[in-house]
Coordinates of C-alpha atoms in Angstrom, one line a residue:
Chain A
M19 CA 87.9 119.9 54.5
T20 CA 87.9 117.1 57.0
I21 CA 88.0 117.9 60.6
G22 CA 89.8 115.3 62.7
K23 CA 88.2 113.6 65.7
Q24 CA 88.7 115.5 68.9
T25 CA 90.7 113.7 71.5
V26 CA 90.5 113.7 75.3
A27 CA 93.3 112.2 77.3
V28 CA 92.7 110.7 80.7
I29 CA 95.9 110.8 82.6
D30 CA 96.9 107.4 84.1
Y31 CA 99.4 107.5 86.9
G32 CA 98.6 104.1 88.3
M33 CA 96.2 105.4 91.0
G34 CA 93.0 103.5 90.7
N35 CA 90.5 102.6 88.2
L36 CA 90.0 104.9 85.2
H37 CA 87.5 102.6 83.5
S38 CA 84.5 104.5 84.7
V39 CA 85.8 107.9 83.8
A40 CA 86.8 106.7 80.3
S41 CA 83.5 104.9 79.7
A42 CA 81.4 107.9 80.9
L43 CA 83.3 110.2 78.5
S44 CA 82.8 107.8 75.6
H45 CA 79.2 107.5 76.5
V46 CA 78.5 111.2 76.3
A47 CA 80.7 111.9 73.3
P48 CA 80.9 108.8 71.1
E49 CA 82.2 111.1 68.3
Q50 CA 85.3 111.9 70.3
N51 CA 88.4 109.8 70.9
V52 CA 88.9 108.9 74.5
V53 CA 92.4 107.7 75.5
V54 CA 93.7 106.6 78.9
T55 CA 97.4 107.2 78.9
S56 CA 100.5 107.8 80.9
D57 CA 102.4 109.0 77.8
P58 CA 103.2 112.7 78.0
A59 CA 103.3 113.0 74.2
V60 CA 99.7 111.6 73.9
V61 CA 98.6 114.0 76.6
A62 CA 100.3 116.9 74.8
A63 CA 98.6 116.0 71.5
A64 CA 95.1 115.8 73.0
D65 CA 92.5 118.5 72.7
R66 CA 91.4 118.1 76.3
V67 CA 92.9 116.6 79.4
V68 CA 91.2 114.8 82.3
F69 CA 93.2 114.4 85.6
P70 CA 91.4 111.9 87.9
G71 CA 92.6 110.3 91.1
V72 CA 91.6 108.1 94.0
G73 CA 93.4 106.9 97.1
A74 CA 95.8 108.5 99.4
I75 CA 97.3 111.8 98.5
R76 CA 100.9 110.8 99.5
D77 CA 100.9 107.9 97.1
C78 CA 99.2 110.0 94.3
M79 CA 101.7 112.8 94.7
A80 CA 104.7 110.4 94.8
E81 CA 103.6 109.0 91.4
I82 CA 102.7 112.4 89.9
K83 CA 106.2 113.6 90.8
R84 CA 108.0 110.5 89.8
L85 CA 106.4 110.6 86.3
G86 CA 106.9 114.3 86.0
F87 CA 103.1 114.9 85.7
D88 CA 103.2 118.0 87.9
K89 CA 105.3 119.7 85.2
L90 CA 103.2 118.2 82.4
L91 CA 100.0 119.5 83.9
R92 CA 101.4 123.0 84.3
E93 CA 102.5 123.0 80.6
Q94 CA 99.1 121.6 79.5
I95 CA 97.2 124.2 81.4
A96 CA 99.4 126.9 79.9
T97 CA 98.5 125.9 76.4
G98 CA 94.9 127.0 77.1
K99 CA 93.3 123.6 76.4
P100 CA 90.5 122.6 78.7
V101 CA 91.7 120.5 81.7
L102 CA 89.4 118.8 84.2
G103 CA 90.5 117.6 87.6
I104 CA 88.4 115.0 89.5
C105 CA 88.4 114.1 93.2
V106 CA 92.0 113.5 94.4
G107 CA 93.0 114.9 91.0
M108 CA 91.5 118.2 92.2
Q109 CA 93.1 117.9 95.6
A110 CA 96.5 117.3 94.0
L111 CA 96.2 120.7 92.2
M112 CA 96.1 122.6 95.5
D113 CA 99.1 123.8 97.5
H114 CA 99.0 121.4 100.4
S115 CA 96.9 118.6 102.0
E116 CA 96.6 117.7 105.6
E117 CA 96.3 114.0 104.6
N118 CA 99.0 111.5 105.5
G119 CA 100.5 113.9 108.1
G120 CA 100.8 116.7 105.6
V121 CA 101.7 116.5 101.9
D122 CA 102.8 119.3 99.5
C123 CA 100.7 119.1 96.3
I124 CA 101.3 120.6 92.9
G125 CA 100.2 124.1 93.8
I126 CA 98.5 125.1 90.6
L127 CA 95.5 126.4 92.6
S128 CA 96.0 128.2 95.9
G129 CA 94.3 126.7 98.9
K130 CA 94.2 123.9 101.5
V131 CA 92.9 120.4 101.7
R132 CA 91.6 119.7 105.2
F133 CA 90.2 116.7 107.1
F134 CA 86.5 116.6 108.0
G135 CA 87.6 115.3 111.4
E136 CA 87.0 112.3 113.6
N137 CA 84.1 113.9 115.4
H138 CA 82.5 115.7 112.6
T139 CA 79.0 117.1 113.3
D140 CA 76.3 119.2 111.5
S141 CA 74.9 122.5 112.8
T142 CA 72.4 120.6 115.1
G143 CA 75.3 118.6 116.7
A144 CA 74.3 115.4 114.9
H145 CA 77.3 113.1 114.1
L146 CA 78.3 113.0 110.5
K147 CA 80.0 110.0 109.0
V148 CA 83.5 110.3 107.4
P149 CA 84.1 109.7 104.5
H150 CA 81.5 112.0 103.1
M151 CA 80.0 109.3 100.9
G152 CA 76.9 109.6 98.7
W153 CA 74.8 112.2 96.9
N154 CA 75.0 115.7 98.1
Q155 CA 73.7 119.0 96.7
V156 CA 76.0 121.2 94.7
H157 CA 75.4 124.9 94.6
H158 CA 77.0 126.2 91.4
N159 CA 77.8 129.5 89.8
D160 CA 77.3 130.5 86.2
H161 CA 79.9 128.7 84.1
P162 CA 79.7 126.8 80.8
L163 CA 80.2 123.5 82.6
W164 CA 77.0 123.9 84.5
V165 CA 74.8 124.4 81.4
G166 CA 71.7 122.2 81.5
I167 CA 72.3 121.3 85.2
E168 CA 69.7 122.4 87.7
Q169 CA 70.9 124.5 90.6
D170 CA 71.5 122.4 93.7
S171 CA 71.6 119.1 91.8
R172 CA 73.0 116.1 93.6
F173 CA 76.4 114.6 92.7
Y174 CA 78.2 111.6 94.1
F175 CA 81.0 112.3 96.5
V176 CA 83.5 110.0 98.3
H177 CA 86.1 111.8 100.3
S178 CA 87.4 112.4 103.8
F179 CA 89.3 115.6 103.0
Y180 CA 87.8 118.8 101.6
I181 CA 89.1 121.9 99.8
L182 CA 89.0 125.5 100.7
A183 CA 90.5 127.7 98.0
D184 CA 92.1 131.0 98.9
D185 CA 90.7 133.0 96.0
A186 CA 86.9 133.2 96.2
S187 CA 86.7 134.2 92.5
Q188 CA 87.9 130.6 91.6
V189 CA 85.0 128.9 93.4
A190 CA 82.6 127.4 90.8
A191 CA 80.5 125.5 93.3
T192 CA 80.0 124.8 97.0
C193 CA 78.7 121.9 99.0
D194 CA 77.6 121.6 102.7
Y195 CA 78.7 118.7 104.9
G196 CA 79.0 120.1 108.4
V197 CA 81.2 122.6 106.8
Q198 CA 80.8 124.5 103.6
F199 CA 83.5 123.4 101.2
H200 CA 84.5 124.1 97.6
A201 CA 83.0 121.4 95.4
A202 CA 84.3 122.9 92.2
L203 CA 87.0 125.4 91.3
T204 CA 87.9 127.1 88.0
R205 CA 90.6 129.3 86.7
G206 CA 90.7 130.0 83.0
N207 CA 90.8 126.7 81.1
L208 CA 91.1 124.7 84.3
F209 CA 88.1 123.2 86.0
A210 CA 88.2 120.8 89.0
V211 CA 85.5 119.0 90.9
Q212 CA 85.5 117.1 94.2
F213 CA 82.6 114.8 93.3
H214 CA 82.7 112.0 90.7
P215 CA 80.8 113.2 87.6
E216 CA 81.4 109.8 86.0
K217 CA 79.3 108.3 88.8
S218 CA 76.7 111.1 89.1
H219 CA 74.1 109.8 86.6
T220 CA 72.4 112.5 84.5
A221 CA 73.9 115.6 86.1
G222 CA 77.4 114.1 86.1
L223 CA 77.1 113.0 82.5
Q224 CA 75.9 116.5 81.5
L225 CA 78.9 118.1 83.2
L226 CA 81.3 115.7 81.3
K227 CA 79.4 116.5 78.1
N228 CA 79.8 120.2 78.7
F229 CA 83.5 119.8 79.4
L230 CA 83.9 117.9 76.1
H231 CA 82.3 120.8 74.2
W232 CA 84.0 123.5 76.2
D233 CA 86.6 125.8 74.6
G234 CA 88.3 126.6 77.9
R235 CA 86.8 130.1 78.3
N236 CA 84.4 131.4 80.8
Chain B
M24 CA 70.8 120.8 102.3
A25 CA 72.2 117.5 103.4
L26 CA 73.6 114.3 102.2
A27 CA 70.8 112.0 100.9
K28 CA 70.2 108.6 102.4
R29 CA 70.9 106.1 99.6
I30 CA 68.7 103.4 98.2
I31 CA 70.7 100.4 96.9
P32 CA 69.1 97.6 94.9
C33 CA 71.1 94.4 95.3
L34 CA 71.5 91.8 92.5
D35 CA 72.3 88.3 93.8
V36 CA 73.8 86.8 90.7
D37 CA 74.5 83.1 90.1
N38 CA 76.0 82.0 86.8
G39 CA 75.0 85.2 85.0
R40 CA 71.4 85.3 86.3
V41 CA 69.8 87.4 89.1
V42 CA 68.4 85.1 91.7
K43 CA 66.9 85.6 95.1
G44 CA 66.5 83.1 97.8
V45 CA 64.8 83.1 101.2
Q46 CA 67.4 82.7 103.8
F47 CA 69.8 81.4 101.2
L48 CA 67.4 78.6 100.0
D49 CA 64.6 78.4 97.5
I50 CA 66.2 80.4 94.8
R51 CA 63.9 82.2 92.3
D52 CA 65.1 83.4 88.9
A53 CA 64.7 87.2 88.6
G54 CA 66.3 87.9 85.3
D55 CA 69.3 89.3 83.4
P56 CA 71.6 91.4 85.6
V57 CA 72.5 93.9 82.9
E58 CA 68.8 94.6 82.0
I59 CA 67.9 94.8 85.7
A60 CA 70.8 97.1 86.5
K61 CA 69.9 99.4 83.6
R62 CA 66.3 99.6 84.9
Y63 CA 67.4 100.6 88.4
N64 CA 69.8 103.2 86.9
Q65 CA 66.9 104.7 84.9
E66 CA 64.7 104.6 87.9
G67 CA 67.1 106.6 90.0
A68 CA 68.8 104.1 92.2
D69 CA 71.7 105.7 94.1
E70 CA 74.0 102.7 93.7
I71 CA 73.9 99.1 92.7
T72 CA 75.3 96.2 94.6
F73 CA 76.2 93.1 92.7
L74 CA 76.6 90.0 94.9
D75 CA 78.2 87.1 93.1
I76 CA 77.0 83.8 94.6
T77 CA 78.5 81.7 91.8
A78 CA 80.4 78.8 93.1
T79 CA 82.4 77.6 90.1
H80 CA 85.5 79.0 88.5
E81 CA 83.9 79.2 85.0
G82 CA 81.0 81.1 86.5
R83 CA 83.4 83.7 87.9
A84 CA 84.6 84.6 84.4
T85 CA 80.9 85.2 83.5
T86 CA 80.7 87.5 86.4
V87 CA 83.6 89.7 85.2
H88 CA 81.9 90.1 81.8
T89 CA 78.6 90.9 83.4
V90 CA 80.3 93.6 85.6
E91 CA 82.0 95.0 82.5
K92 CA 78.6 95.3 80.7
I93 CA 76.9 96.9 83.6
A94 CA 79.7 99.4 84.2
S95 CA 79.7 100.5 80.6
E96 CA 76.0 101.4 80.7
V97 CA 75.3 102.4 84.3
F98 CA 76.8 105.6 85.6
I99 CA 76.2 105.3 89.3
P100 CA 78.5 103.6 91.8
L101 CA 78.7 99.8 91.5
T102 CA 79.8 97.5 94.3
V103 CA 80.8 93.9 93.6
G104 CA 81.0 91.4 96.4
G105 CA 81.1 87.6 96.7
G106 CA 84.3 85.5 96.5
I107 CA 86.7 88.4 96.9
R108 CA 89.7 86.8 98.5
T109 CA 92.9 88.3 97.1
V110 CA 94.3 91.7 96.0
D111 CA 94.1 90.2 92.4
D112 CA 90.4 89.5 92.8
I113 CA 89.9 93.2 93.8
R114 CA 92.0 94.4 90.9
T115 CA 90.1 92.2 88.4
M116 CA 86.7 93.6 89.6
L117 CA 87.9 97.3 89.6
N118 CA 89.3 96.8 86.2
A119 CA 86.0 95.4 85.1
G120 CA 84.4 98.6 86.2
A121 CA 83.4 98.1 89.8
D122 CA 83.8 101.2 92.0
K123 CA 83.9 99.3 95.3
V124 CA 84.4 95.7 96.3
G125 CA 82.7 93.9 99.2
I126 CA 84.9 91.7 101.3
N127 CA 83.2 89.2 103.6
S128 CA 84.6 85.8 104.7
A129 CA 88.1 86.7 103.6
A130 CA 88.1 89.5 106.2
V131 CA 87.1 87.0 108.9
F132 CA 89.8 84.5 108.0
N133 CA 92.5 87.2 107.5
P134 CA 91.7 90.7 108.9
D135 CA 95.0 92.0 107.5
F136 CA 93.7 91.5 104.0
V137 CA 91.3 94.4 104.6
K138 CA 94.3 96.6 105.7
A139 CA 96.3 95.5 102.6
A140 CA 93.4 96.1 100.3
S141 CA 92.6 99.5 101.8
D142 CA 96.3 100.6 101.6
R143 CA 96.5 99.5 98.0
F144 CA 93.2 100.7 96.5
G145 CA 92.0 103.3 99.1
A146 CA 89.3 103.0 101.8
Q147 CA 86.8 104.5 99.4
C148 CA 86.5 101.2 97.5
I149 CA 86.7 98.8 100.3
V150 CA 83.3 97.7 101.7
V151 CA 83.4 95.1 104.5
A152 CA 80.3 92.9 104.4
I153 CA 79.2 91.6 107.8
D154 CA 76.6 88.8 108.2
A155 CA 75.3 89.0 111.7
K156 CA 73.0 86.8 113.7
K157 CA 71.5 87.4 117.1
V158 CA 73.0 84.9 119.6
S159 CA 71.7 86.3 122.9
L160 CA 68.7 84.6 124.5
A161 CA 65.4 86.2 125.4
G162 CA 66.0 88.3 128.5
E163 CA 69.7 88.7 128.0
A164 CA 71.4 91.9 126.7
A165 CA 71.3 91.8 122.9
R166 CA 74.4 90.3 121.3
W167 CA 75.2 89.5 117.7
E168 CA 77.8 87.3 116.2
I169 CA 79.5 87.1 112.8
F170 CA 78.6 84.1 110.6
T171 CA 80.3 82.9 107.5
H172 CA 79.4 80.6 104.6
G173 CA 76.1 82.1 103.9
G174 CA 75.1 82.2 107.5
R175 CA 75.9 78.6 108.3
K176 CA 79.2 78.9 110.3
P177 CA 79.4 80.8 113.6
T178 CA 82.7 82.5 114.3
G179 CA 82.2 83.5 117.9
I180 CA 83.1 87.1 116.9
N181 CA 81.0 89.9 118.3
A182 CA 79.5 91.8 115.4
V183 CA 79.7 95.3 116.8
E184 CA 83.4 94.9 117.9
W185 CA 84.1 93.4 114.5
A186 CA 82.6 96.4 112.7
I187 CA 84.7 98.8 114.8
K188 CA 87.9 96.8 114.0
M189 CA 87.1 96.7 110.3
A190 CA 86.7 100.4 110.1
E191 CA 90.0 100.8 111.9
F192 CA 91.6 98.4 109.4
G193 CA 90.5 100.6 106.5
A194 CA 86.9 99.7 105.5
G195 CA 85.4 102.7 103.9
E196 CA 81.9 101.4 104.5
I197 CA 80.1 98.5 106.3
L198 CA 77.5 96.4 104.6
L199 CA 75.5 94.9 107.4
T200 CA 73.2 91.9 106.6
S201 CA 71.0 90.5 109.3
M202 CA 71.0 86.7 108.7
D203 CA 67.8 86.4 110.8
G204 CA 66.0 88.8 108.5
D205 CA 67.5 88.0 105.1
G206 CA 64.8 87.0 102.7
T207 CA 62.1 86.9 105.3
K208 CA 60.5 90.3 104.4
K209 CA 60.1 91.1 108.1
G210 CA 62.4 94.1 108.1
Y211 CA 66.0 94.8 109.1
D212 CA 67.3 93.8 112.5
L213 CA 67.2 97.4 113.8
G214 CA 69.0 96.5 117.0
V215 CA 72.2 95.5 115.4
T216 CA 71.9 98.1 112.7
R217 CA 71.7 100.9 115.2
A218 CA 74.4 99.4 117.4
I219 CA 76.9 99.3 114.5
S220 CA 75.8 102.6 113.0
D221 CA 76.4 104.3 116.3
A222 CA 79.7 102.5 116.9
V223 CA 81.6 103.1 113.6
P224 CA 82.7 106.4 112.0
V225 CA 82.1 105.1 108.4
P226 CA 78.8 104.8 106.6
V227 CA 76.6 101.7 107.2
I228 CA 74.3 100.0 104.7
A229 CA 71.4 98.1 106.2
S230 CA 70.6 94.8 104.5
G231 CA 68.5 91.7 105.0
G232 CA 64.8 91.3 105.3
V233 CA 63.1 94.2 103.5
G234 CA 59.5 93.4 102.7
N235 CA 57.9 96.8 102.4
L236 CA 58.8 100.5 102.2
Q237 CA 58.3 101.2 105.9
H238 CA 61.2 98.8 106.5
L239 CA 63.5 101.1 104.5
V240 CA 62.3 104.1 106.6
D241 CA 62.9 102.2 109.8
G242 CA 66.4 101.3 108.7
V243 CA 67.3 104.9 108.5
T244 CA 65.3 106.4 111.4
E245 CA 65.6 103.6 114.0
G246 CA 68.6 101.8 112.6
R247 CA 70.4 105.0 111.8
A248 CA 71.8 103.5 108.6
D249 CA 73.3 105.8 105.9
A250 CA 72.0 103.6 103.1
V251 CA 69.4 100.9 102.7
L252 CA 69.7 97.8 100.5
A253 CA 66.9 95.7 99.2
A254 CA 66.6 93.0 96.6
S255 CA 63.4 91.1 96.0
I256 CA 60.9 94.0 96.6
F257 CA 62.6 95.7 93.5
H258 CA 63.3 92.6 91.4
F259 CA 59.8 91.4 91.4
R260 CA 58.4 94.9 90.9
E261 CA 56.5 95.0 94.2
Y262 CA 57.8 98.5 94.5
T263 CA 59.9 100.8 92.2
V264 CA 62.9 102.8 93.3
P265 CA 60.9 106.1 92.8
Q266 CA 58.1 104.8 95.0
A267 CA 60.6 104.0 97.7
K268 CA 62.2 107.4 97.5
E269 CA 58.8 109.2 97.5
F270 CA 57.7 107.2 100.5
M271 CA 60.9 108.0 102.4
R272 CA 60.8 111.7 101.4
A273 CA 57.2 112.0 102.7
R274 CA 58.5 110.7 106.1
G275 CA 61.1 113.4 106.3
I276 CA 64.1 111.5 105.0
E277 CA 66.3 113.4 102.6
V278 CA 66.6 111.4 99.3
R279 CA 67.8 112.2 95.8
L280 CA 64.8 112.5 93.6

């Protein structure tokens, strides 16, 4: 019996550059088929789905809704196949974002997306730059996507808005930048990260590899 | 737990080769950019900046291929600067695999270009590069101006005010090069680095003049930079990235090891 190549679909909704996500996925799993697509049929046929995103949430949500990808994502998550949200892709999964004067998001995960603030400081009162840009430590729980990744490893972040989920049982990792925020969330076959695994060197590539071998169960 | 200060090796690339000049003259060949980028990636560099100094149109096509090759093998952030003048230039570099683009002279000629670029692609990928030179005389309050064309043309624009304006226009980060220091190995201009770091809400990368590892430390502690960029000390293997990080860590700076 021949087993077909597994396929991972990277959803393209015109927001930013998907080259690095696709090339990192191909790098860690050359035996899998990586497709960047905006075709719902291709997404539906894939074994796994990656939902990235960069830029402003208002523009992202406008495109997601125009293309019907909010409905598509709900359907794909309901099939039980592994789905990975990255950065603004993760933020779009929440209920609401403070960005752009307030934008309703897809609402697959319950929680808010908040601004770090103009005068963001750490516990000593020292000024913190916004966006939160660079390598910060991620404190993770026990989940198949963290296998082979040391506790408190550093990942690459670029964001001005952070997530606080309502349901503590969905928090897969936290990060501290003046405020403790949720750097990764999970619910069943859905996993979402605020950082960029495709830009996070060894630790990030390991997480992508884990995702591509994940069956969607905890 | 805190955000790590970043170490960013910079590749100055001319027609597909890494070069490094002293104050934009006396260029020495330092090798193949793809091989050098891979080495920095393996050594644990936090990002790579690729500065295209190629003048010709044909050379620009080479640059796009080089960026594509680097991006397919290096999984850390890659910034590409040099000759970025239009939204199409930005799109070309992002499609080639760059994560951020550096805008320099084009911002000076048309500040609204920064706004347009940031609106279109997001502030996270727009780095405004500033070449600053001290113009105040001894005894006067320190004052720095923006220079274009590789430091040859003064603009009369105050560097600190310019940095504030660029952050307001949507720059996600400021790459600050001290033209007095560039290539001299005497260290960053800490005065202008600190003045700009304190004035803008976005991260600042210090650049220009690194000759030893203490200069990197000074850029962070006295210049208050969020990231430190260096070229020749790494290209010519005077120091490795891990040596630089170990040196900074030993002096109390949080780095990614």
